Tab-separated table of C-alpha atoms in Angstrom:
chain	number	residue	atom	x	y	z
A	1	UNK	CA	43.387	76.051	8.067
A	2	UNK	CA	41.952	73.473	5.113
A	3	UNK	CA	44.544	70.557	4.551
A	4	UNK	CA	45.075	71.551	0.403
A	5	UNK	CA	46.406	75.143	2.078
A	6	UNK	CA	48.538	73.322	4.464
A	7	UNK	CA	50.192	70.897	1.766
A	8	UNK	CA	50.433	73.594	-0.480
A	9	UNK	CA	52.353	75.657	2.039
A	10	UNK	CA	54.463	72.884	2.725
A	11	UNK	CA	55.497	72.140	-0.314
A	12	UNK	CA	55.776	76.459	-1.041
A	13	UNK	CA	57.922	76.314	1.952
A	14	UNK	CA	59.928	73.657	1.229
A	15	UNK	CA	61.043	75.345	-2.237
A	16	UNK	CA	61.589	78.755	-1.006
A	17	UNK	CA	63.243	77.715	2.120
A	18	UNK	CA	65.843	75.708	0.226
A	19	UNK	CA	66.755	78.874	-1.890
A	20	UNK	CA	66.928	81.243	1.246
A	21	UNK	CA	70.469	79.972	2.397
A	22	UNK	CA	71.746	78.319	5.817
A	23	UNK	CA	70.920	79.295	9.126
A	24	UNK	CA	73.079	79.188	12.212
A	25	UNK	CA	74.490	75.746	13.171
A	26	UNK	CA	72.684	74.185	16.291
A	27	UNK	CA	75.570	73.216	18.637
A	28	UNK	CA	75.863	69.916	20.481
A	29	UNK	CA	76.506	68.999	23.797
A	30	UNK	CA	77.478	65.925	25.900
A	31	UNK	CA	74.382	64.455	27.012
A	32	UNK	CA	73.457	60.744	27.380
A	33	UNK	CA	70.515	58.925	25.414
A	34	UNK	CA	70.142	55.666	27.621
A	35	UNK	CA	70.816	54.106	24.399
A	36	UNK	CA	73.827	51.644	24.156
A	37	UNK	CA	76.538	52.707	22.827
A	38	UNK	CA	79.862	54.424	22.548
A	39	UNK	CA	80.281	58.059	22.823
A	40	UNK	CA	78.494	58.484	19.504
A	41	UNK	CA	74.845	57.861	22.334
A	42	UNK	CA	75.548	61.203	24.152
A	43	UNK	CA	75.392	63.420	21.140
A	44	UNK	CA	72.251	64.514	21.665
A	45	UNK	CA	71.537	67.740	22.307
A	46	UNK	CA	67.563	67.758	22.564
A	47	UNK	CA	66.195	65.992	26.164
A	48	UNK	CA	64.048	64.320	23.944
A	49	UNK	CA	66.327	62.072	22.547
A	50	UNK	CA	67.152	60.462	25.863
A	51	UNK	CA	64.974	57.751	27.673
A	52	UNK	CA	64.986	58.634	31.411
A	53	UNK	CA	61.963	56.341	32.437
A	54	UNK	CA	62.520	53.722	35.858
A	55	UNK	CA	62.124	50.697	33.609
A	56	UNK	CA	65.011	49.447	31.054
A	57	UNK	CA	64.107	49.634	27.990
A	58	UNK	CA	64.354	45.688	28.112
A	59	UNK	CA	61.031	45.690	29.725
A	60	UNK	CA	59.267	47.243	27.037
A	61	UNK	CA	58.304	46.076	23.340
A	62	UNK	CA	60.140	46.873	20.130
A	63	UNK	CA	57.994	49.730	18.947
A	64	UNK	CA	56.326	50.759	22.241
A	65	UNK	CA	56.581	54.540	22.453
A	66	UNK	CA	58.639	55.866	25.690
A	67	UNK	CA	57.448	59.602	24.459
A	68	UNK	CA	55.732	62.008	22.028
A	69	UNK	CA	55.874	65.819	20.906
A	70	UNK	CA	54.035	67.546	18.435
A	71	UNK	CA	55.455	70.387	16.374
A	72	UNK	CA	56.116	72.005	13.054
A	73	UNK	CA	57.705	70.991	10.410
A	74	UNK	CA	60.752	73.056	9.691
A	75	UNK	CA	62.732	72.922	6.564
A	76	UNK	CA	66.399	74.704	7.023
A	77	UNK	CA	64.964	75.775	10.257
A	78	UNK	CA	62.196	77.800	8.850
A	79	UNK	CA	58.652	76.731	10.902
A	80	UNK	CA	56.193	75.824	8.168
A	81	UNK	CA	52.122	75.399	9.160
A	82	UNK	CA	52.604	71.534	8.765
A	83	UNK	CA	52.305	69.357	12.386
A	84	UNK	CA	54.278	66.854	12.552
A	85	UNK	CA	54.160	64.376	15.606
A	86	UNK	CA	57.854	62.693	16.844
A	87	UNK	CA	57.832	59.750	18.796
A	88	UNK	CA	60.451	57.926	20.866
A	89	UNK	CA	60.400	54.003	20.810
A	90	UNK	CA	62.049	51.496	21.874
A	91	UNK	CA	63.794	49.448	19.023
A	92	UNK	CA	67.150	47.595	18.270
A	93	UNK	CA	70.265	47.757	17.854
A	94	UNK	CA	72.745	45.510	15.437
A	95	UNK	CA	73.621	43.066	18.418
A	96	UNK	CA	70.293	43.052	19.205
A	97	UNK	CA	70.406	44.842	22.321
A	98	UNK	CA	67.252	47.582	23.439
A	99	UNK	CA	67.777	50.816	21.875
A	100	UNK	CA	66.037	54.275	21.922
A	101	UNK	CA	65.308	56.118	18.756
A	102	UNK	CA	63.132	58.605	17.081
A	103	UNK	CA	60.998	58.541	13.902
A	104	UNK	CA	58.623	61.424	12.577
A	105	UNK	CA	55.083	61.370	11.504
A	106	UNK	CA	53.527	63.585	9.119
A	107	UNK	CA	49.822	63.306	8.398
A	108	UNK	CA	49.083	63.386	4.741
A	109	UNK	CA	46.626	65.769	2.627
A	110	UNK	CA	42.803	64.821	3.223
A	111	UNK	CA	44.180	61.139	4.727
A	112	UNK	CA	41.814	58.747	6.654
A	113	UNK	CA	44.956	56.391	7.901
A	114	UNK	CA	44.453	54.017	5.653
A	115	UNK	CA	47.845	54.130	3.930
A	116	UNK	CA	51.120	55.213	4.402
A	117	UNK	CA	54.698	55.819	3.388
A	118	UNK	CA	57.860	55.401	5.277
A	119	UNK	CA	60.041	57.451	3.983
A	120	UNK	CA	63.855	56.282	4.859
A	121	UNK	CA	66.444	59.467	4.986
A	122	UNK	CA	69.941	58.900	2.589
A	123	UNK	CA	71.085	61.583	5.532
A	124	UNK	CA	74.082	59.629	5.492
A	125	UNK	CA	76.077	60.893	8.502
A	126	UNK	CA	78.259	59.872	11.164
A	127	UNK	CA	76.910	62.151	13.945
A	128	UNK	CA	73.529	61.962	14.925
A	129	UNK	CA	72.626	65.078	15.174
A	130	UNK	CA	72.369	65.335	11.110
A	131	UNK	CA	69.144	62.828	11.840
A	132	UNK	CA	65.739	63.551	10.153
A	133	UNK	CA	64.496	64.497	12.864
A	134	UNK	CA	66.554	67.090	14.182
A	135	UNK	CA	65.664	68.694	10.381
A	136	UNK	CA	62.263	68.429	10.835
A	137	UNK	CA	62.373	69.740	14.745
A	138	UNK	CA	64.219	72.934	13.476
A	139	UNK	CA	68.067	72.102	14.321
A	140	UNK	CA	70.247	73.020	11.428
A	141	UNK	CA	73.867	71.134	10.524
A	142	UNK	CA	76.023	71.322	7.361
A	143	UNK	CA	75.117	67.012	7.348
A	144	UNK	CA	71.896	67.927	8.149
A	145	UNK	CA	70.816	69.333	4.979
A	146	UNK	CA	70.362	66.332	3.191
A	147	UNK	CA	67.105	65.593	5.189
A	148	UNK	CA	66.063	68.813	4.384
A	149	UNK	CA	66.645	68.813	1.016
A	150	UNK	CA	64.203	65.726	0.852
A	151	UNK	CA	61.426	67.807	2.090
A	152	UNK	CA	61.268	68.151	-2.092
A	153	UNK	CA	60.201	64.011	-1.905
A	154	UNK	CA	58.290	64.353	1.124
A	155	UNK	CA	55.668	67.048	0.114
A	156	UNK	CA	54.419	65.229	-2.814
A	157	UNK	CA	53.628	62.189	-0.910
A	158	UNK	CA	51.505	64.129	1.426
A	159	UNK	CA	49.779	65.694	-1.277
A	160	UNK	CA	48.854	62.355	-2.470
A	161	UNK	CA	47.335	61.747	0.819
A	162	UNK	CA	49.703	59.206	2.110
A	163	UNK	CA	50.776	59.376	5.854
A	164	UNK	CA	54.123	59.738	5.890
A	165	UNK	CA	56.516	58.108	8.424
A	166	UNK	CA	60.551	59.694	8.859
A	167	UNK	CA	62.863	57.489	10.802
A	168	UNK	CA	66.229	58.227	12.414
A	169	UNK	CA	67.484	54.911	10.091
A	170	UNK	CA	71.040	55.224	11.547
A	171	UNK	CA	69.737	55.169	15.226
A	172	UNK	CA	71.072	57.327	18.115
A	173	UNK	CA	74.391	56.333	17.574
A	174	UNK	CA	74.919	56.951	14.113
A	175	UNK	CA	75.581	53.366	12.751
A	176	UNK	CA	76.328	54.281	9.116
A	177	UNK	CA	76.175	51.854	7.365
A	178	UNK	CA	74.919	49.247	9.283
A	179	UNK	CA	72.080	47.698	7.427
A	180	UNK	CA	70.289	45.357	10.083
A	181	UNK	CA	70.386	48.405	12.462
A	182	UNK	CA	68.699	49.997	9.856
A	183	UNK	CA	66.269	47.201	9.547
A	184	UNK	CA	65.322	47.463	12.889
A	185	UNK	CA	65.111	50.948	13.620
A	186	UNK	CA	62.284	51.191	10.386
A	187	UNK	CA	60.640	48.416	11.066
A	188	UNK	CA	59.920	49.233	15.115
A	189	UNK	CA	59.104	52.689	13.967
A	190	UNK	CA	56.167	51.710	12.059
A	191	UNK	CA	55.092	49.882	14.935
A	192	UNK	CA	55.609	52.887	17.216
A	193	UNK	CA	53.555	54.639	14.598
A	194	UNK	CA	50.465	52.741	14.950
A	195	UNK	CA	50.538	52.418	18.815
A	196	UNK	CA	50.946	56.079	19.677
A	197	UNK	CA	47.333	58.320	19.628
A	198	UNK	CA	46.997	61.227	17.779
A	199	UNK	CA	48.850	59.362	14.445
A	200	UNK	CA	45.792	58.274	12.942
A	201	UNK	CA	47.183	55.114	11.736
A	202	UNK	CA	46.565	52.170	13.392
A	203	UNK	CA	46.777	48.170	13.257
A	204	UNK	CA	44.704	48.066	9.758
A	205	UNK	CA	46.731	50.932	7.852
A	206	UNK	CA	48.978	49.256	4.963
A	207	UNK	CA	52.814	50.507	4.117
A	208	UNK	CA	54.864	51.344	1.805
A	209	UNK	CA	58.639	51.241	2.213
A	210	UNK	CA	60.483	54.244	-0.375
A	211	UNK	CA	63.968	54.820	-0.026
A	212	UNK	CA	66.980	55.898	-2.165
A	213	UNK	CA	70.632	55.467	-1.761
A	214	UNK	CA	71.530	55.100	2.554
A	215	UNK	CA	67.710	54.975	2.707
A	216	UNK	CA	67.659	52.315	0.438
A	217	UNK	CA	69.799	50.502	2.733
A	218	UNK	CA	67.039	50.559	5.198
A	219	UNK	CA	63.563	49.809	2.643
A	220	UNK	CA	65.636	46.413	1.614
A	221	UNK	CA	66.717	45.090	5.004
A	222	UNK	CA	63.704	46.085	6.407
A	223	UNK	CA	62.132	44.145	4.030
A	224	UNK	CA	64.038	41.454	4.248
A	225	UNK	CA	63.446	41.751	8.262
A	226	UNK	CA	60.265	41.563	8.065
A	227	UNK	CA	58.568	38.256	7.425
A	228	UNK	CA	60.932	37.161	11.198
A	229	UNK	CA	61.398	40.442	12.988
A	230	UNK	CA	58.012	42.164	12.667
A	231	UNK	CA	55.603	40.021	10.908
A	232	UNK	CA	52.793	41.737	11.113
A	233	UNK	CA	54.291	44.917	10.226
A	234	UNK	CA	55.123	42.691	6.835
A	235	UNK	CA	51.543	41.470	6.504
A	236	UNK	CA	50.555	45.258	6.165
A	237	UNK	CA	53.466	45.622	3.593
A	238	UNK	CA	52.606	46.824	0.244
A	239	UNK	CA	56.405	46.513	-1.246
A	240	UNK	CA	59.290	48.261	-1.137
A	241	UNK	CA	61.089	50.774	-3.656
A	242	UNK	CA	64.641	51.165	-3.605
A	243	UNK	CA	67.820	52.477	-5.840
A	244	UNK	CA	71.039	53.287	-5.546
A	245	UNK	CA	71.778	50.202	-3.133
A	246	UNK	CA	74.218	48.891	-0.953
A	247	UNK	CA	74.674	45.158	-1.174
A	248	UNK	CA	78.173	43.803	-0.467
A	249	UNK	CA	80.375	46.468	1.268
A	250	UNK	CA	83.722	45.012	0.831
A	251	UNK	CA	82.986	44.947	-3.205
A	252	UNK	CA	82.205	48.926	-2.640
A	253	UNK	CA	85.467	49.338	-0.894
A	254	UNK	CA	87.177	47.520	-4.400
A	255	UNK	CA	85.330	49.459	-6.640
A	256	UNK	CA	85.578	52.747	-5.046
A	257	UNK	CA	89.303	52.694	-4.062
A	258	UNK	CA	91.354	55.415	-5.261
A	259	UNK	CA	87.886	57.704	-6.650
A	260	UNK	CA	87.475	60.530	-7.083
A	261	UNK	CA	84.672	61.633	-4.910
A	262	UNK	CA	83.046	58.509	-3.762
A	263	UNK	CA	86.172	56.852	-2.274
A	264	UNK	CA	85.724	58.771	1.261
A	265	UNK	CA	82.837	57.307	1.956
A	266	UNK	CA	84.642	53.685	2.595
A	267	UNK	CA	86.276	55.208	5.600
A	268	UNK	CA	82.494	56.446	6.726
A	269	UNK	CA	80.889	53.089	6.151
A	270	UNK	CA	84.081	51.393	8.058
A	271	UNK	CA	83.431	53.850	11.321
A	272	UNK	CA	79.911	53.070	10.897
A	273	UNK	CA	79.954	49.217	11.099
A	274	UNK	CA	82.795	49.237	13.461
A	275	UNK	CA	80.880	52.034	15.992
A	276	UNK	CA	77.791	49.142	15.184
A	277	UNK	CA	79.510	46.204	16.291
A	278	UNK	CA	81.626	47.775	19.113
A	279	UNK	CA	84.996	47.270	16.775
A	280	UNK	CA	88.260	48.991	17.614
A	281	UNK	CA	89.515	49.663	14.316
A	282	UNK	CA	92.142	52.083	14.723
A	283	UNK	CA	95.107	49.767	15.265
A	284	UNK	CA	95.243	48.729	12.065
A	285	UNK	CA	94.809	52.368	10.363
A	286	UNK	CA	98.419	54.233	9.311
A	287	UNK	CA	98.659	57.693	10.665
A	288	UNK	CA	97.033	58.274	7.492
A	289	UNK	CA	94.023	56.828	8.463
A	290	UNK	CA	93.908	57.847	12.001
A	291	UNK	CA	93.863	61.079	10.360
A	292	UNK	CA	90.924	60.541	8.383
A	293	UNK	CA	89.075	58.309	11.092
A	294	UNK	CA	89.865	62.057	13.042
A	295	UNK	CA	88.424	63.715	10.354
A	296	UNK	CA	85.506	61.907	9.516
A	297	UNK	CA	84.307	60.073	12.849
A	298	UNK	CA	81.136	62.467	13.730
A	299	UNK	CA	81.334	63.915	9.562
A	300	UNK	CA	78.767	63.104	7.125
A	301	UNK	CA	78.257	62.688	3.341
A	302	UNK	CA	78.987	66.174	3.137
A	303	UNK	CA	82.493	65.628	4.964
A	304	UNK	CA	83.984	62.586	2.846
A	305	UNK	CA	82.686	63.473	-0.888
A	306	UNK	CA	85.673	64.423	-2.543
A	307	UNK	CA	87.933	65.452	0.225
A	308	UNK	CA	90.083	62.559	-0.552
A	309	UNK	CA	90.534	62.382	-4.258
A	310	UNK	CA	92.592	59.152	-5.490
A	311	UNK	CA	93.289	58.332	-1.667
A	312	UNK	CA	93.016	54.085	-1.383
A	313	UNK	CA	92.396	51.588	1.297
A	314	UNK	CA	96.131	51.045	1.221
A	315	UNK	CA	97.312	54.954	2.445
A	316	UNK	CA	94.757	54.577	5.322
A	317	UNK	CA	96.032	51.284	6.717
A	318	UNK	CA	99.383	49.846	7.882
A	319	UNK	CA	101.220	47.547	5.137
A	320	UNK	CA	100.627	43.766	6.548
A	321	UNK	CA	96.686	45.180	6.049
A	322	UNK	CA	96.952	46.135	2.590
A	323	UNK	CA	94.112	43.335	1.838
A	324	UNK	CA	91.247	43.983	3.541
A	325	UNK	CA	90.412	40.814	4.679
A	326	UNK	CA	93.720	40.120	6.779
A	327	UNK	CA	91.239	42.054	9.089
A	328	UNK	CA	89.277	39.355	11.064
A	329	UNK	CA	87.142	42.127	12.544
A	330	UNK	CA	86.704	43.842	9.001
A	331	UNK	CA	85.709	40.203	7.000
A	332	UNK	CA	82.746	39.435	10.048
A	333	UNK	CA	81.236	43.273	9.964
A	334	UNK	CA	81.069	43.055	6.465
A	335	UNK	CA	79.657	39.614	6.270
A	336	UNK	CA	77.126	40.808	8.457
A	337	UNK	CA	75.802	43.706	6.126
A	338	UNK	CA	75.633	42.058	2.933
A	339	UNK	CA	72.065	41.835	1.883
A	340	UNK	CA	72.756	38.471	-0.054
A	341	UNK	CA	73.073	36.502	2.817
A	342	UNK	CA	69.904	38.109	4.299
A	343	UNK	CA	66.643	36.573	3.660
A	344	UNK	CA	64.394	37.014	0.538
A	345	UNK	CA	61.508	39.922	1.125
A	346	UNK	CA	58.115	38.367	0.997
A	347	UNK	CA	56.470	41.577	-0.664
A	348	UNK	CA	56.788	43.200	-4.404
A	349	UNK	CA	59.705	45.113	-4.999
A	350	UNK	CA	60.779	47.783	-7.395
A	351	UNK	CA	64.781	48.316	-7.547
A	352	UNK	CA	66.529	50.730	-9.782
A	353	UNK	CA	70.564	51.397	-10.708
A	354	UNK	CA	72.437	53.263	-12.147
A	355	UNK	CA	75.702	52.122	-13.854
A	356	UNK	CA	77.799	55.246	-15.482
A	357	UNK	CA	80.010	55.766	-12.324
A	358	UNK	CA	82.694	57.546	-14.498
A	359	UNK	CA	80.127	60.569	-14.479
A	360	UNK	CA	81.381	61.054	-10.658
A	361	UNK	CA	84.712	60.160	-11.108
A	362	UNK	CA	84.808	56.661	-10.462
A	363	UNK	CA	86.299	54.511	-13.341
A	364	UNK	CA	87.082	51.293	-11.669
A	365	UNK	CA	85.952	48.206	-13.490
A	366	UNK	CA	87.442	45.274	-10.971
A	367	UNK	CA	87.047	41.775	-11.899
A	368	UNK	CA	84.408	40.200	-10.327
A	369	UNK	CA	82.891	43.257	-9.458
A	370	UNK	CA	82.421	45.665	-12.538
A	371	UNK	CA	81.204	49.031	-12.960
A	372	UNK	CA	78.456	50.865	-10.930
A	373	UNK	CA	77.162	54.473	-10.597
A	374	UNK	CA	79.815	55.940	-8.600
A	375	UNK	CA	79.652	54.396	-5.301
A	376	UNK	CA	77.296	51.469	-5.716
A	377	UNK	CA	77.785	48.119	-7.651
A	378	UNK	CA	75.487	47.627	-10.370
A	379	UNK	CA	76.477	43.854	-10.949
A	380	UNK	CA	75.587	42.759	-7.005
A	381	UNK	CA	72.344	44.628	-7.337
A	382	UNK	CA	71.479	42.783	-10.136
A	383	UNK	CA	72.752	39.638	-8.015
A	384	UNK	CA	70.559	40.746	-5.240
A	385	UNK	CA	67.339	41.170	-7.780
A	386	UNK	CA	68.525	38.043	-9.093
A	387	UNK	CA	68.659	36.091	-5.994
A	388	UNK	CA	64.711	37.299	-5.120
A	389	UNK	CA	63.657	35.766	-8.290
A	390	UNK	CA	65.078	32.491	-7.304
A	391	UNK	CA	63.939	32.497	-4.304
A	392	UNK	CA	60.292	32.933	-4.394
A	393	UNK	CA	59.821	37.111	-4.748
A	394	UNK	CA	59.124	36.561	-8.616
A	395	UNK	CA	57.168	40.438	-8.277
A	396	UNK	CA	60.312	41.836	-8.684
A	397	UNK	CA	61.104	44.795	-10.961
A	398	UNK	CA	64.677	45.720	-11.734
A	399	UNK	CA	65.867	48.724	-13.962
A	400	UNK	CA	69.293	49.444	-14.497
A	401	UNK	CA	69.878	53.025	-15.807
A	402	UNK	CA	73.744	52.582	-18.132
A	403	UNK	CA	73.567	56.530	-18.730
A	404	UNK	CA	72.974	57.938	-15.216
A	405	UNK	CA	74.969	58.226	-12.157
A	406	UNK	CA	74.529	57.920	-8.321
A	407	UNK	CA	73.217	61.251	-8.059
A	408	UNK	CA	71.609	61.453	-11.547
A	409	UNK	CA	69.291	58.689	-11.242
A	410	UNK	CA	67.680	59.408	-8.379
A	411	UNK	CA	65.690	62.216	-9.843
A	412	UNK	CA	64.411	59.603	-12.908
A	413	UNK	CA	63.595	56.813	-10.375
A	414	UNK	CA	62.104	58.875	-7.438
A	415	UNK	CA	58.805	59.432	-9.672
A	416	UNK	CA	58.538	56.149	-11.091
A	417	UNK	CA	59.250	54.974	-7.451
A	418	UNK	CA	56.052	57.049	-6.643
A	419	UNK	CA	53.765	55.729	-9.254
A	420	UNK	CA	55.126	52.169	-8.429
A	421	UNK	CA	53.709	52.335	-5.283
A	422	UNK	CA	50.586	54.120	-6.460
A	423	UNK	CA	50.248	51.249	-7.877
A	424	UNK	CA	50.452	48.810	-5.157
A	425	UNK	CA	48.364	50.913	-2.927
A	426	UNK	CA	45.652	50.644	-5.625
A	427	UNK	CA	45.971	46.144	-5.384
A	428	UNK	CA	47.535	46.337	-8.850
A	429	UNK	CA	49.429	43.349	-9.869
A	430	UNK	CA	52.772	43.924	-9.710
A	431	UNK	CA	55.578	43.860	-12.643
A	432	UNK	CA	57.850	41.852	-12.566
A	433	UNK	CA	62.129	42.018	-14.623
A	434	UNK	CA	62.475	38.507	-13.402
A	435	UNK	CA	64.166	35.999	-16.321
A	436	UNK	CA	65.215	39.619	-18.171
A	437	UNK	CA	67.603	40.791	-15.692
A	438	UNK	CA	71.390	39.886	-16.883
A	439	UNK	CA	73.766	37.943	-14.750
A	440	UNK	CA	75.553	39.834	-11.680
A	441	UNK	CA	77.980	39.236	-8.826
A	442	UNK	CA	78.681	36.347	-6.549
A	443	UNK	CA	77.093	37.889	-3.309
A	444	UNK	CA	79.035	35.007	-1.428
A	445	UNK	CA	80.667	36.029	1.912
A	446	UNK	CA	84.010	37.339	2.260
A	447	UNK	CA	86.587	34.643	3.218
A	448	UNK	CA	89.410	35.925	5.923
A	449	UNK	CA	92.747	35.753	4.859
A	450	UNK	CA	96.271	35.684	6.406
A	451	UNK	CA	98.158	39.362	7.288
A	452	UNK	CA	101.445	39.995	5.751
């Protein structure tokens, strides 16, 4: 079939499938994956996700391909004519341990393999079965519907001729909000795509990074970590485009505390980061907190949004831990995932951020933190962009959308981000907002306090 016809079929199938309805949910079984970690690593129902080789994962380089398969790209369980290549590859988790992860490669219309976009999904889930690779393979789950809907973003990229990579940025343990792991999984996905036969990508392929919300976490951490973790990848990055970014999670906790919709994401993030760093958070939780933990341990953002209106941090923890910084493991973990403490990217960036969180039921304006888009803190994102400008990365473009909330900013920002990436691939000079970005918040590490 002609590649243009195939691409148009994908776009049509995407739109059609998203209006058809939901197919029966896939059933997960508890089988091992071979990746390091807790019970979360045992939820892969598809044997493709399990590394079962005779050699330890540590004997492979990050980005080495362990398995490969080709299948039809599915949308809400419906196969399209477009082929997708999926790779199981060796990566590194948040604690620096060898792990196995999966990415998907889709060839662009008329592609010659010279340019590719790594698209980081905002699937935001604590269940590995909700990852985008599962959606592409035909699995359907409530939490995985987001990854299916994102085909509406991926299709235009393919029609423009970009090859597209879609890594499972949270890994096989669903380490939600653990930014350093997002970064290594994304960078090793790029490495794997250029080492696997049949992808059309190689050591000369240029890459752009693109992601919103949870995908922005992966995008920014990958850009920040690339110079040291994957310098050969960094040398081929044309830039990173992101919006709706999580910068300093401790600030987000205070900003969304008691909100009507987004406060359910806070226990999700606590669970995900605790999982990534093997922290037992349960001893600090109240009876209410333990109930919420059980409800969300393998839940997705669909299970969290709007399910706990008005719920506060104080309700989730025992009275002596009403100050989150009184939990040593908490402060240690949130400091590890604070982007303000990470390195400055060396490639151009485009950062967008909404600031009308009241539209989504977040009315807080805490001192030193301020407002945001409902879940992400605008002052944190401004501070990060200014920090990049001040530490040697001048081509940073920053836009703040004061009339848009988290959900509303994405459809406005996405085409602008695609145009920005088009210009980077075309070697046009990158624009900069340095010198005009308003002041933001302190991104200093959290300081432990004493429980009382």
